[in-house]
Coordinates of C-alpha atoms in Angstrom, one line a residue:
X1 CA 0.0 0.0 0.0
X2 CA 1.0 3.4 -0.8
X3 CA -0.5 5.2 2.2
X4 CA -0.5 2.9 5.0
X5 CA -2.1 6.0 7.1
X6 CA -5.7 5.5 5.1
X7 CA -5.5 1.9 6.7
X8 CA -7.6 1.7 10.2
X9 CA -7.0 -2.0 10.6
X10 CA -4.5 -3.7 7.8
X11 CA -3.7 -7.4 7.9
X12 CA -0.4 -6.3 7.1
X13 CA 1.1 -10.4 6.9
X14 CA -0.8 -10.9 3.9
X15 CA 2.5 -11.0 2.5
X16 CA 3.2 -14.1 4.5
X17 CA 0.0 -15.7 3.1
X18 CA 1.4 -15.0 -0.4
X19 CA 4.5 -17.0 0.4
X20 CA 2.1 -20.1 1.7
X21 CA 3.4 -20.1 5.1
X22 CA 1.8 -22.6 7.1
X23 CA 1.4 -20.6 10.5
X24 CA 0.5 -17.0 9.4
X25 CA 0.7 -14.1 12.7
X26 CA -1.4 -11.5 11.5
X27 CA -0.1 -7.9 12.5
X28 CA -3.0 -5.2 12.5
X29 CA -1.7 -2.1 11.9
X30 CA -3.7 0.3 14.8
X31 CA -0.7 3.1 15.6
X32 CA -2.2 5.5 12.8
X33 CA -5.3 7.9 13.1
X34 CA -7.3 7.6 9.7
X35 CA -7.4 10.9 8.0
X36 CA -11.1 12.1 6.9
X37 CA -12.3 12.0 3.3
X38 CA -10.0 15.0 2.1
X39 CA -10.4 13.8 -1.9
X40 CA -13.6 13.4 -1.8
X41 CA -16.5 15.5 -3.6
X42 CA -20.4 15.8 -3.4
X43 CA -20.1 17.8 -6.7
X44 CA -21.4 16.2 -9.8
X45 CA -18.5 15.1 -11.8
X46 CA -17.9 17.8 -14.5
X47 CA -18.3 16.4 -18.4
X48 CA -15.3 15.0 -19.5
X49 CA -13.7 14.2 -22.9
X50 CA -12.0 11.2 -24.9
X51 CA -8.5 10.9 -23.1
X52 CA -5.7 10.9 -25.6
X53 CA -2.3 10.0 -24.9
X54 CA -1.0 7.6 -22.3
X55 CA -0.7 7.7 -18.8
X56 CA 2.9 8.8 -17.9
X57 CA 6.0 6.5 -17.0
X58 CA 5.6 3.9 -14.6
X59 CA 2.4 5.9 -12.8
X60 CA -0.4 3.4 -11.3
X61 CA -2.7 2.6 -14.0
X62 CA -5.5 4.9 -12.1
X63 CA -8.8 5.3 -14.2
X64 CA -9.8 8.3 -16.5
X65 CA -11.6 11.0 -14.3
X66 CA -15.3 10.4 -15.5
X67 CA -15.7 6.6 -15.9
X68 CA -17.8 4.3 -14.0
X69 CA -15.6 1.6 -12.6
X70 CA -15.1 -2.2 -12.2
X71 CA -12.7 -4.0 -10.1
X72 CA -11.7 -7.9 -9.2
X73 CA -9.3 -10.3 -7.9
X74 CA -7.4 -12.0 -11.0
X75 CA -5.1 -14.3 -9.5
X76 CA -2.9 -12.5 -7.4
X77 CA -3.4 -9.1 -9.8
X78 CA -6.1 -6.9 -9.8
X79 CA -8.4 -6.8 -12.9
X80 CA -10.2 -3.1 -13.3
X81 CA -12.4 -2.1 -15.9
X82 CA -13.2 1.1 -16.5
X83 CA -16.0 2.7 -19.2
X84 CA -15.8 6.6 -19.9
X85 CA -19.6 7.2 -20.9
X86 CA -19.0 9.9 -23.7
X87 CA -20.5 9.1 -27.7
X88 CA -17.8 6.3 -28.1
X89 CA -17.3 4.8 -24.9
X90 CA -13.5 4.8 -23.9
X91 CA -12.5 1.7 -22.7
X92 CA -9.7 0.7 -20.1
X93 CA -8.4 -2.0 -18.1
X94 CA -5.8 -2.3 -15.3
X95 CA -3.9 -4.9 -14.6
X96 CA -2.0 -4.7 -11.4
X97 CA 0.4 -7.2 -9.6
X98 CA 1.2 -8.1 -5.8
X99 CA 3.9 -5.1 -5.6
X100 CA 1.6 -2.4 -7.0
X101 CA 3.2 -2.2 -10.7
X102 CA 1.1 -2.6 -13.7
X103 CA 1.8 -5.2 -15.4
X104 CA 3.5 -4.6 -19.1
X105 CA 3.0 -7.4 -21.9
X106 CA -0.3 -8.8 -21.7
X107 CA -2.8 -9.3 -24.2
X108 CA -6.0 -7.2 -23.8
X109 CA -9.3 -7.0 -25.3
X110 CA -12.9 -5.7 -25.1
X111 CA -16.0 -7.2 -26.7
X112 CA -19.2 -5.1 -27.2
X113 CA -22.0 -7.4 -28.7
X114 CA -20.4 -8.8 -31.7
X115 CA -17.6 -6.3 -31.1
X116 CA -14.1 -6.9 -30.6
X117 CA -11.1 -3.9 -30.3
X118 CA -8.3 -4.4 -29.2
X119 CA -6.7 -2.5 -26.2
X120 CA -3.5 -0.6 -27.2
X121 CA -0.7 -0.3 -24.2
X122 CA -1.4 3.5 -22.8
X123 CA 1.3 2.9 -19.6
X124 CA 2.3 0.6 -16.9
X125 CA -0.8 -2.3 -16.5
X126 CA -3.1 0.5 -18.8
X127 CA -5.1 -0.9 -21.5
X128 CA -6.9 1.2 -24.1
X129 CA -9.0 0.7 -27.0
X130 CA -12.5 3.2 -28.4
X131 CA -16.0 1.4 -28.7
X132 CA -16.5 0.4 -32.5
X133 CA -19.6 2.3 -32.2
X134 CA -21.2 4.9 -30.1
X135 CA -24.3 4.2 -27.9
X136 CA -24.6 2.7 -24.6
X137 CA -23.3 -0.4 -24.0
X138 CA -25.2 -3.2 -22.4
X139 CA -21.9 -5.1 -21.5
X140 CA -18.4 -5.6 -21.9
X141 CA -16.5 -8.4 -21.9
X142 CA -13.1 -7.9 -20.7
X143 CA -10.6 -10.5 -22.0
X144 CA -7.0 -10.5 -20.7
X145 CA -4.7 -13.3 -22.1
X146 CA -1.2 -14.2 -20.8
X147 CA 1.4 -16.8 -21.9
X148 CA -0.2 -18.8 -19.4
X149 CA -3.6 -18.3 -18.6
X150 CA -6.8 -16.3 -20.1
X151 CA -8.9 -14.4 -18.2
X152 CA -12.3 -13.7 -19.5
X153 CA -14.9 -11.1 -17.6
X154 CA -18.4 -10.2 -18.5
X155 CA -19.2 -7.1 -17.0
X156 CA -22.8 -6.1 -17.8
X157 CA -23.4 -2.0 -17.6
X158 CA -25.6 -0.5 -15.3
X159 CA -28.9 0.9 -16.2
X160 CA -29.4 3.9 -16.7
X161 CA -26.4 5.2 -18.9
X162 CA -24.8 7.2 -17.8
X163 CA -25.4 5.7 -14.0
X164 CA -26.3 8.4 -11.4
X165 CA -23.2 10.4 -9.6
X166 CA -23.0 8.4 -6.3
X167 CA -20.2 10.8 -4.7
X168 CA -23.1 12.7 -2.4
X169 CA -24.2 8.9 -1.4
X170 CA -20.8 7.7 -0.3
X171 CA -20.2 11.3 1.2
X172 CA -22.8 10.4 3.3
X173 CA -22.3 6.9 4.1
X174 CA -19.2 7.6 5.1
X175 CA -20.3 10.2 7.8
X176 CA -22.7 7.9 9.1
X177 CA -20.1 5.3 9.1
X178 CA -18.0 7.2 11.3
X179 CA -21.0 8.3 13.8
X180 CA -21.6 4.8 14.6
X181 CA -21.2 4.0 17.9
X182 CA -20.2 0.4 17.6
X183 CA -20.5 -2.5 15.6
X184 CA -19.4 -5.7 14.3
X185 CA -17.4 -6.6 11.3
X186 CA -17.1 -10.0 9.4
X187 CA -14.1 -10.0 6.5
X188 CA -12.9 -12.3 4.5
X189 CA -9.4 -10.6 2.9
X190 CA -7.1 -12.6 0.3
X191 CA -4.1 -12.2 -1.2
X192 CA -4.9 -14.3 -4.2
X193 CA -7.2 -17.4 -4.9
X194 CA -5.7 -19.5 -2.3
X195 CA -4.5 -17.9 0.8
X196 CA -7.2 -16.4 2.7
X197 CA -8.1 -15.1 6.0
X198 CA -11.7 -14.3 8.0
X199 CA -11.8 -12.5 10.9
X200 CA -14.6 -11.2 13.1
X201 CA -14.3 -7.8 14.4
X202 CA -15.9 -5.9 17.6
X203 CA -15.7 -2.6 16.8
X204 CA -16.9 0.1 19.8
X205 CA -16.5 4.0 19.5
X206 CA -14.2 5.9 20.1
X207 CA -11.0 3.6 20.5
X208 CA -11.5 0.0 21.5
X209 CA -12.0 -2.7 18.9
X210 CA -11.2 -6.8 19.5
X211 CA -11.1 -8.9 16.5
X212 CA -10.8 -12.9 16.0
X213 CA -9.1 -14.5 12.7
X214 CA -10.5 -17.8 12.3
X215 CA -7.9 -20.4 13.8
X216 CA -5.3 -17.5 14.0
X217 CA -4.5 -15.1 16.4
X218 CA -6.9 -12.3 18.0
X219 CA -6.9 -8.9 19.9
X220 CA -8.2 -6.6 22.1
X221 CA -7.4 -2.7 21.8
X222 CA -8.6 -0.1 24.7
X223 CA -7.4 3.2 24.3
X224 CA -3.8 2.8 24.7
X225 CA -3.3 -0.6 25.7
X226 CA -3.8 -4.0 23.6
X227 CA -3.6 -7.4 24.5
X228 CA -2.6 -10.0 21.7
X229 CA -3.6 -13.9 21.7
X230 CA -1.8 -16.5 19.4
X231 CA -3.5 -19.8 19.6
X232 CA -2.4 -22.1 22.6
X233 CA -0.3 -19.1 23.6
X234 CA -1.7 -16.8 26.4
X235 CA -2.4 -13.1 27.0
X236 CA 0.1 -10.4 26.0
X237 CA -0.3 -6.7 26.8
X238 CA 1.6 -3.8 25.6
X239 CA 1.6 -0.1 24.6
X240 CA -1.0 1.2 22.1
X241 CA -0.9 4.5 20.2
X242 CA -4.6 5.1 20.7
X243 CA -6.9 4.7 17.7
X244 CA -9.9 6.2 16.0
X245 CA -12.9 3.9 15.3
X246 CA -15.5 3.5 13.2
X247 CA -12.7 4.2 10.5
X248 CA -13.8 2.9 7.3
X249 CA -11.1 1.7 5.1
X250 CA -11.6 4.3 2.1
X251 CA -10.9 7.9 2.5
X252 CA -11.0 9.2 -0.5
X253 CA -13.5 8.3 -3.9
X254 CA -13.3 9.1 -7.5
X255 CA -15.3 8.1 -10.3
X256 CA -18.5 7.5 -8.0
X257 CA -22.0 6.1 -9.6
X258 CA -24.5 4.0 -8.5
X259 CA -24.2 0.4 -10.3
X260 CA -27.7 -0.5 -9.3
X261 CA -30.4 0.0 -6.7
X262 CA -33.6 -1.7 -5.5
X263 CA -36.0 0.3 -3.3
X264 CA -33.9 -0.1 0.2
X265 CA -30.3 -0.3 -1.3
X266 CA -27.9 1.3 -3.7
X267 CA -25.0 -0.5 -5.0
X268 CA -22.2 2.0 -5.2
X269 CA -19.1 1.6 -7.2
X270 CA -15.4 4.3 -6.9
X271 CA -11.9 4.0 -7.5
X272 CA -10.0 5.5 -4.2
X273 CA -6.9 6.9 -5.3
X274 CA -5.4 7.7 -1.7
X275 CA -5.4 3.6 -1.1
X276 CA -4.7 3.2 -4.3
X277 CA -7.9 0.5 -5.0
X278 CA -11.5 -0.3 -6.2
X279 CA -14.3 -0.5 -3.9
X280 CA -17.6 -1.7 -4.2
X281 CA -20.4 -0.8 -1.5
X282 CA -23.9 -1.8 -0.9
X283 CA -25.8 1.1 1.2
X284 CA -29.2 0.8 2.8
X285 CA -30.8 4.0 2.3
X286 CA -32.9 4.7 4.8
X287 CA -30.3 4.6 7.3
X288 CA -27.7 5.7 4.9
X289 CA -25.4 2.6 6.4
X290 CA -22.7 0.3 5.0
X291 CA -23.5 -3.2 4.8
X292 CA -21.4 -4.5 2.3
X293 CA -18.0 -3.4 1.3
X294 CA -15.6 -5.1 -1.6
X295 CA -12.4 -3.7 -2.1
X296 CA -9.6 -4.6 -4.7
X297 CA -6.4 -3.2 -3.6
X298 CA -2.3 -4.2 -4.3
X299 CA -2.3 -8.1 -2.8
X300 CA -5.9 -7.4 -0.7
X301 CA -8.8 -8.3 -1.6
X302 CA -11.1 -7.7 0.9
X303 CA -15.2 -8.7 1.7
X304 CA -16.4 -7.0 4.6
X305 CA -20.2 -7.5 5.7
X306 CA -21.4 -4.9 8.4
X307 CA -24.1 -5.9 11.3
X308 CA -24.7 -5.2 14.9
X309 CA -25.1 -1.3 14.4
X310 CA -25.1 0.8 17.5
X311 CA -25.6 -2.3 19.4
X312 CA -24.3 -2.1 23.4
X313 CA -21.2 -4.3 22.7
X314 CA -18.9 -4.5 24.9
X315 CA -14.7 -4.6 24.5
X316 CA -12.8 -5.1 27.4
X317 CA -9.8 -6.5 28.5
X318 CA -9.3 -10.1 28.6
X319 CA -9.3 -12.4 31.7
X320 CA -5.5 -13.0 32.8

């Protein structure tokens, strides 16, 4: 990660899980008070034009400002697709590895119906190629071939196109995020199709959280003390720099639209160039709260399901 300050709680080992190491000690990375949203916007996204050009040097494949994005675990890279709605949709994909580099080489290309163009190298993981035709397109399949394995992803568009500017929505989610008083966190976070973690967090306002990885180690975090637990091992306390919670792991969102929505939820999709990554969030609107949350960053690929909101949970420190 680029900014390990936007993380609240990182499973910063997942390194370890990439090597397959049998016994994994997670480290959760607490000793950092999460910035607020200082990138983000509730201003509609101004129009935007065709991009021309290619993105510059080695710079992380970002998306063009405008486009409603897509991103997914491929492997151990991240796959993003993202569609620039102007009269020939633009067309991109990002391929990023476990170090955060694009990746350079790869064979890239984008069907549209009976469609196919080819995307043409515009930097470091960037693929780039102009919809045959202009319209809106009902889906695009993204096809990324390597010397030793094919990727193919059918990504169907939202409806209405354009989607809806969804900035204002995850302004606010966030905010009510952040006013929570407690609650309780399940994640699933991988660093590529076979090395996984789940952990159940306890999160209570404004600086205690305990969490629980399944068969792994857990926590507890009060102000500033912790405690840490490996399994058959016993209680161990130290110092804590004191925390900030609810801290949601984005802080910053570009490229915000709603994906789809039914008549309690929104399904939210933004790039978050601060982590750098691709999130995906379903919102309840009535209550304006998180309940879903998919993130594709470098080597973390993360499922988070939110429940137990402003219940009276309790984090204390553990029994000696």
């Amino acid at each position: 990660m680029s900014e390990t300050a936007v993380w609240p709680r990182l499973l910063a080992a997942i390194g370890a899980l990439a090597l397959g190491a049998v016994a994994v000690v997670i480290v959760v990375v607490l000793g950092h008070r999460t910035p607020g949203p200082a990138a983000a916007s509730s201003a509609p996204e101004p129009a935007v034009a065709e991009p021309s050009g290619t993105n510059a040097g080695g710079a992380f494949p970002a998306p063009p400002p405008g486009a409603v994005v897509f991103g997914r675990r491929d492997g151990s890279d991240i796959l993003a697709l993202a569609v620039l709605p102007v009269r020939r949709p633009v067309l991109q994909a990002s391929v990023v590895d476990q170090q955060g580099q694009g990746v350079n080489g790869v064979r890239v290309s984008f069907r549209l119906g009976s469609d196919v163009v080819v995307g043409a190298p515009c930097g470091a993981g960037c693929y780039r190629a102009v919809a045959p035709s202009a319209g809106a397109p009902k889906s695009v399949v993204v096809k990324v071939a390597r010397d030793n394995a094919t990727t193919t992803w059918p990504v169907t568009m939202p409806r209405p196109w354009p989607p809806p500017d969804a900035a204002s929505i995850v302004a606010e989610a966030t905010r009510t995020y952040k006013s929570l008083r407690s609650l309780v966190i399940h994640d699933r976070l991988a660093s590529d199709e076979t090395h996984a973690v789940e952990t159940r967090w306890k999160i209570v306002a404004p600086d205690k959280l305990a969490y629980k990885i399944v068969n792994g180690p857990a926590a507890v975090v009060v102000g500033d003390r912790r405690w840490d637990k490996v399994p058959g091992g016993t209680w161990q306390q130290s110092d804590q720099t004191p925390i900030e919670q609810p801290t949601p792991f984005w802080s910053s969102w570009n490229d915000a639209h709603v994906l789809s929505q039914t008549k309690d939820h929104w399904r939210v999709s933004f790039y978050a160039p601060t982590t750098p990554g691709w999130f995906e969030l379903v919102i309840q609107k009535r209550s304006m709260r998180p309940l879903d949350m998919r993130m594709a960053a470098t080597a973390h690929f993360m499922h988070q399901v939110f429940s137990s909101f402003n219940e009276p949970l309790r984090v204390k420190p553990p029994a000696r």
